[in-house]
Short mmCIF file of C-alpha atoms and ligand atoms in Angstrom, two decimals:
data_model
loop_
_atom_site.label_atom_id
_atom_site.label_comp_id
_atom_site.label_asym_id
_atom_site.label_seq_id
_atom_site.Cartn_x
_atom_site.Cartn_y
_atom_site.Cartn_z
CA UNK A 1 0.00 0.00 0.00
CA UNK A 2 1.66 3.10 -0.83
CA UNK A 3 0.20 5.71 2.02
CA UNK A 4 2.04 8.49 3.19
CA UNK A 5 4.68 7.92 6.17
CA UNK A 6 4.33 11.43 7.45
CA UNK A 7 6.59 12.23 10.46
CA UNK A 8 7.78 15.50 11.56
CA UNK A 9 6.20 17.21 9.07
CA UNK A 10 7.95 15.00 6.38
CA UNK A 11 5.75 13.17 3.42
CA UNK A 12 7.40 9.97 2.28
CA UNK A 13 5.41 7.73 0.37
CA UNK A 14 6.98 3.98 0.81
CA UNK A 15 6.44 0.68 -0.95
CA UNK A 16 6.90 -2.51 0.48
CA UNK A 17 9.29 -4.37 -1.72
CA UNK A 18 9.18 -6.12 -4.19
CA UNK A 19 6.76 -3.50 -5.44
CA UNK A 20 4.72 -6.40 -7.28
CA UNK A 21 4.03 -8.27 -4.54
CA UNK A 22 0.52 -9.41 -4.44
CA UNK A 23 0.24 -8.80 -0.49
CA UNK A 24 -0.29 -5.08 -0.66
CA UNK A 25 -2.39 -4.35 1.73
CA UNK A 26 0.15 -4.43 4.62
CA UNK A 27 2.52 -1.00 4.66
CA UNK A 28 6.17 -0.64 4.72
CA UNK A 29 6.82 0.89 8.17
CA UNK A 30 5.10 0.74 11.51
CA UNK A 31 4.65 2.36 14.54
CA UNK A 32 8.18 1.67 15.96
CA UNK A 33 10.32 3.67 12.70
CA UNK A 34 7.56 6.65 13.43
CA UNK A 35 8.28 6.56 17.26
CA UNK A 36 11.91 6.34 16.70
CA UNK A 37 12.50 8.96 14.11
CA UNK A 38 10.20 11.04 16.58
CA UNK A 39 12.44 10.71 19.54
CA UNK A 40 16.01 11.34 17.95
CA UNK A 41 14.25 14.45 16.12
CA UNK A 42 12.87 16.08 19.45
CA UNK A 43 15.83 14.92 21.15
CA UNK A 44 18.47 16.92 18.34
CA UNK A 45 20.58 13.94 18.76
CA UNK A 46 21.59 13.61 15.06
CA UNK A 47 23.20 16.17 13.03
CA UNK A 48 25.43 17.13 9.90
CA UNK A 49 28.31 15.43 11.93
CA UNK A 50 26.63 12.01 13.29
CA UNK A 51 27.61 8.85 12.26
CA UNK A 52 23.88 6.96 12.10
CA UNK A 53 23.79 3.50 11.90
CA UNK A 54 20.78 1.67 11.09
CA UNK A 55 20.04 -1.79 11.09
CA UNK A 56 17.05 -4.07 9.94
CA UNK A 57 15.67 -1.24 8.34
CA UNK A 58 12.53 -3.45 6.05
CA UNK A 59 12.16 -0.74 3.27
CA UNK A 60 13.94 2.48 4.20
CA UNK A 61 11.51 4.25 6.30
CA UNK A 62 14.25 5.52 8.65
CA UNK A 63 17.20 5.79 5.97
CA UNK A 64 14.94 7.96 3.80
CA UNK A 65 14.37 10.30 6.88
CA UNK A 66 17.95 11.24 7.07
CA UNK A 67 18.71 12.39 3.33
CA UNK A 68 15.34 14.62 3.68
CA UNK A 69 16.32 17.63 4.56
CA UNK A 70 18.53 19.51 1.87
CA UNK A 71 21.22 20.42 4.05
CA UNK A 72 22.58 19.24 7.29
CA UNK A 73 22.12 15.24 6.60
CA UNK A 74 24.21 12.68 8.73
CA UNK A 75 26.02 9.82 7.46
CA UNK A 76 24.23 7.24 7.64
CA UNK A 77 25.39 3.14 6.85
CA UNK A 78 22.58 0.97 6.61
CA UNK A 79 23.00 -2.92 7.52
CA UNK A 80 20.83 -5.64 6.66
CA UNK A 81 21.10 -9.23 6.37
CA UNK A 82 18.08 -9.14 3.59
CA UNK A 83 18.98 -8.33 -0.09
CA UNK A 84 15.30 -7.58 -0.68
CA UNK A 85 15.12 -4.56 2.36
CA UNK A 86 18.30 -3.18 1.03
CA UNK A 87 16.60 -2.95 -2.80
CA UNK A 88 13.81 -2.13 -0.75
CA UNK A 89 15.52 0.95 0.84
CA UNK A 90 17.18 2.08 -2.85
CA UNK A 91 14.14 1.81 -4.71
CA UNK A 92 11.97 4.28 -1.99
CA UNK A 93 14.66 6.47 -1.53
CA UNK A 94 14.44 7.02 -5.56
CA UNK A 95 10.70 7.62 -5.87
CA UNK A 96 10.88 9.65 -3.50
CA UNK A 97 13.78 11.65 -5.70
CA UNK A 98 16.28 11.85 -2.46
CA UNK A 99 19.62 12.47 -2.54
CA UNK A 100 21.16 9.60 -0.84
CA UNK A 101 24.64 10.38 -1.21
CA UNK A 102 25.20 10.40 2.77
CA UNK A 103 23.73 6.60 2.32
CA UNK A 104 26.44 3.72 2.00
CA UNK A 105 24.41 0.00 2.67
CA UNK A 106 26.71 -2.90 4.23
CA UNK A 107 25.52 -6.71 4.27
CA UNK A 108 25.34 -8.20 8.03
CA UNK A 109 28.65 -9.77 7.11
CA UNK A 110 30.68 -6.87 6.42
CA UNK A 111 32.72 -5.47 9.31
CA UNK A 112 31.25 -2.67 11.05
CA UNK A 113 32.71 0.58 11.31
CA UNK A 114 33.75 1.53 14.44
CA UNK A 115 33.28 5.65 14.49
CA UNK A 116 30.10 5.08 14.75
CA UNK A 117 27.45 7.65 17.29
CA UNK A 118 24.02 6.37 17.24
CA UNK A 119 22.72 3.16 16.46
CA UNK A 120 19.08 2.74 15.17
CA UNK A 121 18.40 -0.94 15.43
CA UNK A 122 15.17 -1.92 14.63
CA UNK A 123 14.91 -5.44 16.20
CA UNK A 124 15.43 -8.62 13.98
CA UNK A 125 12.65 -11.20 14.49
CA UNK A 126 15.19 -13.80 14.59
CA UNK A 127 16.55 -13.95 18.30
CA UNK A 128 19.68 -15.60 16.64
CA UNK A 129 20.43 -12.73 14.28
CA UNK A 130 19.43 -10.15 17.28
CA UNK A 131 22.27 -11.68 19.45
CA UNK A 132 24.63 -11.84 16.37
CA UNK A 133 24.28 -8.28 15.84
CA UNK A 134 24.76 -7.34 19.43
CA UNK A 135 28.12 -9.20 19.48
CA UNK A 136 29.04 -7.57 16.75
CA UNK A 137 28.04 -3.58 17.37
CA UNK A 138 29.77 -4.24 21.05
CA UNK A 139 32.90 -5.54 19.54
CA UNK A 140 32.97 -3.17 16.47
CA UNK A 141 32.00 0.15 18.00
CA UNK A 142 33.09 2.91 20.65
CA UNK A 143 31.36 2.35 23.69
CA UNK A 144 30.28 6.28 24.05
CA UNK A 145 28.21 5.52 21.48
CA UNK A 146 24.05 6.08 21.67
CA UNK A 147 22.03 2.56 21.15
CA UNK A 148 18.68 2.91 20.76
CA UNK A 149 16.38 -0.34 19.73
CA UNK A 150 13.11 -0.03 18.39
CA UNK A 151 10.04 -2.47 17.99
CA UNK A 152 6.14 -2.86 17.93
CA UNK A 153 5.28 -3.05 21.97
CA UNK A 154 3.73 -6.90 21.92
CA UNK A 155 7.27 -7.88 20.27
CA UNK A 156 9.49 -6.71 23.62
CA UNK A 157 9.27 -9.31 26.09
CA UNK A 158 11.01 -9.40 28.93
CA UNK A 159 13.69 -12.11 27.71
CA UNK A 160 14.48 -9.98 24.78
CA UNK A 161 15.42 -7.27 27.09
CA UNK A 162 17.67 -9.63 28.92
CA UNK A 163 19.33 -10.34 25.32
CA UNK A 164 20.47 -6.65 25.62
CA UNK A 165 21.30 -6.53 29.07
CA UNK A 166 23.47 -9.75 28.24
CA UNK A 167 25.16 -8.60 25.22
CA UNK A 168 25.57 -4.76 26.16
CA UNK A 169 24.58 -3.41 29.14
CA UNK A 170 22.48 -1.41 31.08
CA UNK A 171 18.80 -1.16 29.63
CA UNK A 172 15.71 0.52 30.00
CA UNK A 173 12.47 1.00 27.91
CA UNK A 174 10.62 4.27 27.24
CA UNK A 175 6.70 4.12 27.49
CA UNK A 176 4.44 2.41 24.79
CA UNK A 177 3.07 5.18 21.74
CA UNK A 178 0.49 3.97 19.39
CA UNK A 179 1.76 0.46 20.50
CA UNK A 180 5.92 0.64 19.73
CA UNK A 181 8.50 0.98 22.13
CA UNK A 182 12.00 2.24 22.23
CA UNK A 183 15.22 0.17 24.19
CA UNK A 184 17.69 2.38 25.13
CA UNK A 185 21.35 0.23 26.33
CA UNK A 186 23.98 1.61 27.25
CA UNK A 187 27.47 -0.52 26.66
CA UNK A 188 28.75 -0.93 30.54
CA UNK A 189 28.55 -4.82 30.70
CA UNK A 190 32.43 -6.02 30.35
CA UNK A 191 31.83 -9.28 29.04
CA UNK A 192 32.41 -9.59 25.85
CA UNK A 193 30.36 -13.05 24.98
CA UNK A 194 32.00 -15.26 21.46
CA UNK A 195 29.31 -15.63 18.94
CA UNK A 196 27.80 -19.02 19.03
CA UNK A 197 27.82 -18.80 15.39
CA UNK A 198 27.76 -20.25 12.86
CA UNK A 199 25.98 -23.67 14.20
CA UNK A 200 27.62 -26.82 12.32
CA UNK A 201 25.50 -29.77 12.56
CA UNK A 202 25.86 -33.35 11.19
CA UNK A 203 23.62 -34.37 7.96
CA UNK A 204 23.75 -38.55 7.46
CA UNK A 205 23.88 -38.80 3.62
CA UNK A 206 22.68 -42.08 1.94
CA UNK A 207 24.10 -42.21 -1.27
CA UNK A 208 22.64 -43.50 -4.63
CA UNK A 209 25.10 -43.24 -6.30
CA UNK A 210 28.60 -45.18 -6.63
CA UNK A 211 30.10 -43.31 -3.72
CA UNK A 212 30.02 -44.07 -0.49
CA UNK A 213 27.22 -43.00 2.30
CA UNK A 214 29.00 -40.09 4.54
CA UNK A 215 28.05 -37.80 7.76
CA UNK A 216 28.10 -33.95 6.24
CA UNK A 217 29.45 -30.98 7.86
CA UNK A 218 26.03 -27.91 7.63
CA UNK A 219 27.52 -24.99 8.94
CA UNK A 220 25.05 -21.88 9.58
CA UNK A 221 25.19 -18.38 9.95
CA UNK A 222 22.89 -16.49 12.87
CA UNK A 223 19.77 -15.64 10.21
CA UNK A 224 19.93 -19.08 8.30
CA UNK A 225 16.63 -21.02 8.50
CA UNK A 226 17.12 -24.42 10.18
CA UNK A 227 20.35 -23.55 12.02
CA UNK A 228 20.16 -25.75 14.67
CA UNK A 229 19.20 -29.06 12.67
CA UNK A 230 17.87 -30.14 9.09
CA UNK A 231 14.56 -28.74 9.07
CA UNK A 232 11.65 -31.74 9.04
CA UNK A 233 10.06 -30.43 5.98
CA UNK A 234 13.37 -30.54 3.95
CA UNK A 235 14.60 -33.73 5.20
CA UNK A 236 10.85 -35.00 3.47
CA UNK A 237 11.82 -33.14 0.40
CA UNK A 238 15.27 -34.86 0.16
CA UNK A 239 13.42 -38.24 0.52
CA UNK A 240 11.74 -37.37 -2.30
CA UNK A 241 13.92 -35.61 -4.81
CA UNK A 242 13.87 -36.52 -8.29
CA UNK A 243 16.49 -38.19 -10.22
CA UNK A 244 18.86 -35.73 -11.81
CA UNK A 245 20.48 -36.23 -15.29
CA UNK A 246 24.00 -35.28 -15.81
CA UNK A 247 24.45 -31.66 -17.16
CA UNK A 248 20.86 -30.72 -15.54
CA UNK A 249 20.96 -26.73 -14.93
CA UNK A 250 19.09 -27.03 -11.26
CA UNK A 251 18.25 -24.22 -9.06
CA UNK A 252 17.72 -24.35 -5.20
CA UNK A 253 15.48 -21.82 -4.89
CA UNK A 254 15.65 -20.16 -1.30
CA UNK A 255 18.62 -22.32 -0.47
CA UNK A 256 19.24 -21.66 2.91
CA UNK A 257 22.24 -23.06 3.79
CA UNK A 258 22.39 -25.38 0.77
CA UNK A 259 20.95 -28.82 1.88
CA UNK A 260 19.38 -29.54 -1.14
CA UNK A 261 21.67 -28.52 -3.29
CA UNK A 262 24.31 -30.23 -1.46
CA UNK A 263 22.42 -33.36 -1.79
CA UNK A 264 21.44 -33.03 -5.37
CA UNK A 265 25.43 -32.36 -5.62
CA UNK A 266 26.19 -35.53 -3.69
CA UNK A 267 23.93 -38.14 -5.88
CA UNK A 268 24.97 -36.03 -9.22
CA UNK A 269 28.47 -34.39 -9.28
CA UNK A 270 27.47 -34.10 -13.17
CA UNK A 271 24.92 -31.26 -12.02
CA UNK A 272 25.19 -27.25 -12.71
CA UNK A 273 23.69 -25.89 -9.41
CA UNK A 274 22.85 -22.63 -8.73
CA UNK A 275 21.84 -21.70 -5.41
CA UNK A 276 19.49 -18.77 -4.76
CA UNK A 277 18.60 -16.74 -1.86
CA UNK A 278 17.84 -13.27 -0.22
CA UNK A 279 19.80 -13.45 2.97
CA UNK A 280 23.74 -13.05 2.73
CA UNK A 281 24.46 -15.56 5.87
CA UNK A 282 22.12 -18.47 3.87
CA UNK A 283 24.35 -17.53 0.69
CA UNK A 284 27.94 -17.86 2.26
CA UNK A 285 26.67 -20.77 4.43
CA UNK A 286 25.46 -22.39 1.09
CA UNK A 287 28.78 -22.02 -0.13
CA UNK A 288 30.86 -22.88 2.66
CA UNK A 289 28.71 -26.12 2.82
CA UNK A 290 29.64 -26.93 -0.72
CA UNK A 291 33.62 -25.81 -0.02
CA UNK A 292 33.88 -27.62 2.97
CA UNK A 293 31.43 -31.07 1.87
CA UNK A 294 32.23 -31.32 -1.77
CA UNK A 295 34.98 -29.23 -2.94
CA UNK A 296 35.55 -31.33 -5.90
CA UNK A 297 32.31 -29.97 -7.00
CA UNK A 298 32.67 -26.07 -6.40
CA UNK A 299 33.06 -25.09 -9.85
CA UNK A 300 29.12 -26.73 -10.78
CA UNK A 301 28.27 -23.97 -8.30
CA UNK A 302 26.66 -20.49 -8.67
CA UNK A 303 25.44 -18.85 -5.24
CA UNK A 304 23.65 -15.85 -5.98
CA UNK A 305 21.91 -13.37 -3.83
CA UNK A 306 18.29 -12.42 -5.27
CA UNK A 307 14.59 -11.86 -4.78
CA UNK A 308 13.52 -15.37 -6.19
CA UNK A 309 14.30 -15.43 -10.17
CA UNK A 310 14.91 -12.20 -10.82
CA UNK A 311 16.90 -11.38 -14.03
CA UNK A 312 17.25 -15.40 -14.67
CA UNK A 313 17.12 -16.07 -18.56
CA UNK A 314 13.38 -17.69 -19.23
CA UNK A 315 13.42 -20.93 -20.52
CA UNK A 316 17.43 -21.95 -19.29
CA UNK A 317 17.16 -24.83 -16.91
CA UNK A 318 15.59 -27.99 -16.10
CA UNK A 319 14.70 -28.09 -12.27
CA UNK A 320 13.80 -26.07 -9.75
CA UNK A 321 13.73 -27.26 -6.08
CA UNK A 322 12.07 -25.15 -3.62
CA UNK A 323 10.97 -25.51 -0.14
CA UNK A 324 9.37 -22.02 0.33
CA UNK A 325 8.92 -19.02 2.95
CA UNK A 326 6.03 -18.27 4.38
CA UNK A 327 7.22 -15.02 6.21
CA UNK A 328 8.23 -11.62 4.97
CA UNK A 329 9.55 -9.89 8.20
CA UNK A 330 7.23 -10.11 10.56
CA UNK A 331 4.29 -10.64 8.28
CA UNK A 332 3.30 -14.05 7.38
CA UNK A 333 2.24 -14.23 3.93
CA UNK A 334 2.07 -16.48 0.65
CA UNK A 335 3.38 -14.13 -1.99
CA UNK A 336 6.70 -14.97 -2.09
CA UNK A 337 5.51 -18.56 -2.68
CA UNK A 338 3.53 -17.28 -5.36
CA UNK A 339 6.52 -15.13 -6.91
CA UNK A 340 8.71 -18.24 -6.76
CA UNK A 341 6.21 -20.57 -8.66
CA UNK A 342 5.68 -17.67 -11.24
CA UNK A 343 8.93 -17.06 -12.17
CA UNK A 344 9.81 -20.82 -12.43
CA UNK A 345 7.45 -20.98 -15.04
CA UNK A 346 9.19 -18.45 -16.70
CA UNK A 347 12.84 -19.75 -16.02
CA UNK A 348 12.11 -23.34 -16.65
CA UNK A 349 12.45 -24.82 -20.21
CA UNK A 350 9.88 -26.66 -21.82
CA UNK A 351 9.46 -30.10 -19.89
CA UNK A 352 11.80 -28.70 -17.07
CA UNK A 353 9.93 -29.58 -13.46
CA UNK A 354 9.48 -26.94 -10.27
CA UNK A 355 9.36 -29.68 -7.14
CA UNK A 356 8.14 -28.01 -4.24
CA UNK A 357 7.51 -29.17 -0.07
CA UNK A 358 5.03 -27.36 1.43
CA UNK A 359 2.75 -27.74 4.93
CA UNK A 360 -0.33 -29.79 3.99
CA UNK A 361 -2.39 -27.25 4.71
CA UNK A 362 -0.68 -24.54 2.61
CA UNK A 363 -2.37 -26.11 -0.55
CA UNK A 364 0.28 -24.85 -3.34
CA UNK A 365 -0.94 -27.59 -5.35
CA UNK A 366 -3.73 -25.23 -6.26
CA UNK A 367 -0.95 -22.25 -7.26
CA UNK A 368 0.76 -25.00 -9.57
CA UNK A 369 -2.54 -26.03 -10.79
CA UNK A 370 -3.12 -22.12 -11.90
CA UNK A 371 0.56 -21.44 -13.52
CA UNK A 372 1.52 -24.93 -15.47
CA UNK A 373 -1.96 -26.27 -16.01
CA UNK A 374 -0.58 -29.68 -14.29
CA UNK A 375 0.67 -31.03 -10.85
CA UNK A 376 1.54 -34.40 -9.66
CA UNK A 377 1.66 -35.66 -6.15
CA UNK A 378 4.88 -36.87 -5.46
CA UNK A 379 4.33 -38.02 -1.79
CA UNK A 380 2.81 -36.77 1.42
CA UNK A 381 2.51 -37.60 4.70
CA UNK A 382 0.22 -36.48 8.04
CA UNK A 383 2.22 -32.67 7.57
CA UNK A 384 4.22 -32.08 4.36
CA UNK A 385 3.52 -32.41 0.95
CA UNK A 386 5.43 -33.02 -2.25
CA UNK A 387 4.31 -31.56 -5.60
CA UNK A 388 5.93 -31.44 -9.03
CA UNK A 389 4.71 -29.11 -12.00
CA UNK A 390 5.64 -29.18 -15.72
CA UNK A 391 6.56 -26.54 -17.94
CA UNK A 392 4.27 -27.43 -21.22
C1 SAM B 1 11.73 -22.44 4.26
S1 SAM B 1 13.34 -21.78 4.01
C2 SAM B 1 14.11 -23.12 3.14
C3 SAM B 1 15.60 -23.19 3.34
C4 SAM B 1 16.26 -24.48 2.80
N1 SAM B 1 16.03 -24.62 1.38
C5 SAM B 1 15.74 -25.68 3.55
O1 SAM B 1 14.94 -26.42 2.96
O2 SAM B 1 16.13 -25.90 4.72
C6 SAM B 1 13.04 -20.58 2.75
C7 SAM B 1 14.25 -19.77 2.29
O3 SAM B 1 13.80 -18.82 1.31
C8 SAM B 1 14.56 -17.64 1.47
N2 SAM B 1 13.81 -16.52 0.84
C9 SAM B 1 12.79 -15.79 1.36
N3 SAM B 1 12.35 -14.90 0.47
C10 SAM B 1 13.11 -15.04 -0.64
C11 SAM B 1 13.13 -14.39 -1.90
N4 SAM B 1 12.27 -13.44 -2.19
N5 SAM B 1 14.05 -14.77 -2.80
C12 SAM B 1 14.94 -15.76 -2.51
N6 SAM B 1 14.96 -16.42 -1.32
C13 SAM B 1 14.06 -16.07 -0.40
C14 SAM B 1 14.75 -17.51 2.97
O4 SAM B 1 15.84 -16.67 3.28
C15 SAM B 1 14.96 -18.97 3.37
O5 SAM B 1 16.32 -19.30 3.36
#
């Protein structure tokens, strides 16, 4: 929905991103960006000589606040884990014809600078990626430095205020408006904790092919889905993968770190794989799951950060293997799904397949239906279900 944000007087109109997306009914900020852009403002805490930076910003409602005003604009580094928020925050900051030169954007792997003054941090849903990015601000940046957290009021429980205290120090809350809250820390805990990440956990491999069976090494970044252990739904999808020809051009569409793939990899070292996602930790854990559990087979490998199929050539490769999201942000949703299927129609050459996993009652079979005129039940059992689709 493209409303105006209005704060301070300033009329921003923001999209959610990608623009297309069928959901559009939810908007692209929320009560916490208004509150915190609010506070900083009355409190004339940022200037032409602050350092801002601002992380988990969804589609540039606070980054497009600070290259407003003609003259007098911070710095200000963005850092997000998701390549869709950071297109996000570009393509608003364009329509709404700012100059975003004080704007540099850094991926949550990228070190963080460590001149830093004020911290916006709006906070990640993932409790793993909000304790990464604590360990990282307290060992990156001067400890003078203003931290101030920002959420929707329901989200702040008291644990996640313990997550703070933990990681950085002393922390309060300010009072609830129109349902946000602020979290203001200040860095005086000493402890300095090691990042528990990234998570390595074993994966026993069957093979089917001449080679033998083998234990595999998944190592995980903080935001990667299934960090902790192989996810139930994908372990049915690798149960029922199809059989891949030698010289297939497969894609592992929201790859995570790279199970599939890896698998796929394992039964068919004759396969091109290209593995496709929007978070930077699922890419480089994708990759460092390939480097470090089939390096003989790096160079079949393409790991590419994108919003779903974006910019793939139509009609290029045979299958698609997806086990989809059903979460933007906070906002639970079946577009992306939707987005994924679409484009695989597009990308997939005539007679290629899209296999998908899905939660019974998710019913994609009914989206495949729609876009290739065909699905096939591959298998299914009291939760998950396997579907196939044809490109005609
Ligand atoms: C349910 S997880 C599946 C991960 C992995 N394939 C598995 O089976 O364990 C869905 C993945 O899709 C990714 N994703 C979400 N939106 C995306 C998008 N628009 N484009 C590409 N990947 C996306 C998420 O980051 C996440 O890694």
């Amino acid at each position: 929905m493209i409303s105006p944000f209005i704060v301070n007087d300033k009329n921003l109109f923001l999209s959610r991103f990608p623009v297309a997306q069928v959901n559009r009914s939810l908007q692209a900020w929320d009560s916490a960006d208004e509150y915190l852009i609010n506070y900083v403002e009355e409190q004339g805490l940022i200037n032409a000589n602050t350092k801002v930076a601002i992380f988990n910003d969804a589609f540039g409602a606070l980054a497009s606040n600070f290259c407003h005003s003609a003259s007098e604009k911070p710095t200000v580094i963005c850092i997000n884990d998701s390549y869709i928020s950071s297109q996000g925050i570009s393509y608003n900051l364009e329509q709404n014809s700012l100059d975003d030169s004080n704007i540099d954007q850094l991926n949550s792997l990228d070190s963080l600078p460590n001149d830093i003054d004020i911290i916006l941090f709006k906070i990640p849903k993932s409790k793993s990626l909000l304790i990464e990015q604590l360990i990282q601000i307290k060992k990156s940046v001067n400890h003078n430095c203003i931290f101030i957290a920002a959420d929707r009021a329901k989200e702040i429980h008291s644990a996640t205020l313990k997550v703070f205290e933990k990681h950085l120090g002393t922390t309060k809350t300010s009072l609830a408006v129109k349902k946000a809250r602020l979290v203001f820390c200040q860095f005086d805990n000493k402890q300095i904790h090691q990042s528990p990440f990234p998570t390595v956990w074993s994966l026993a491999h069957i093979s089917t092919n001449d080679s033998p069976s083998r234990d595999f090494s998944i190592s995980n970044h903080a935001n990667v889905y299934a960090r902790e252990k192989l996810d139930i739904g994908a372990r049915y999808f690798i149960e029922n993968l199809p059989k891949v020809a030698a010289n297939s051009k497969v894609i592992d569409l929201g790859c995570g770190n790279g199970v599939i793939g890896l698998i796929v990899l394992a039964n068919q070292p004759e396969a091109q794989v290209q593995f496709i996602d929007e978070s930077t930790m699922a890419i480089a854990s994708a990759e460092q799951n390939i480097k470090t559990n089939l390096p003989e087979s790096i160079d079949n490998c393409q790991f590419t950060l994108n919003d779903s199929l974006t910019d793939i050539e139509g009609g290029s490769v045979d299958l698609i293997l997806c086990n989809p999201p059903f979460h933007q942000n906070t906002a639970t949703t079946d577009h992306i799904a939707w987005q994924m299927f679409k484009d695989s129609h597009r990308v997939l050459k005539k007679g290629g397949e899209l296999r998908i996993i899905g939660n019974q009652q998710l019913a994609y079979h009914i989206k495949l239906q729609r876009l290739f005129g065909n699905e096939t039940l591959i298998a299914s059992n009291n939760k998950f279900v396997t579907q196939s689709a044809i490109k005609r």
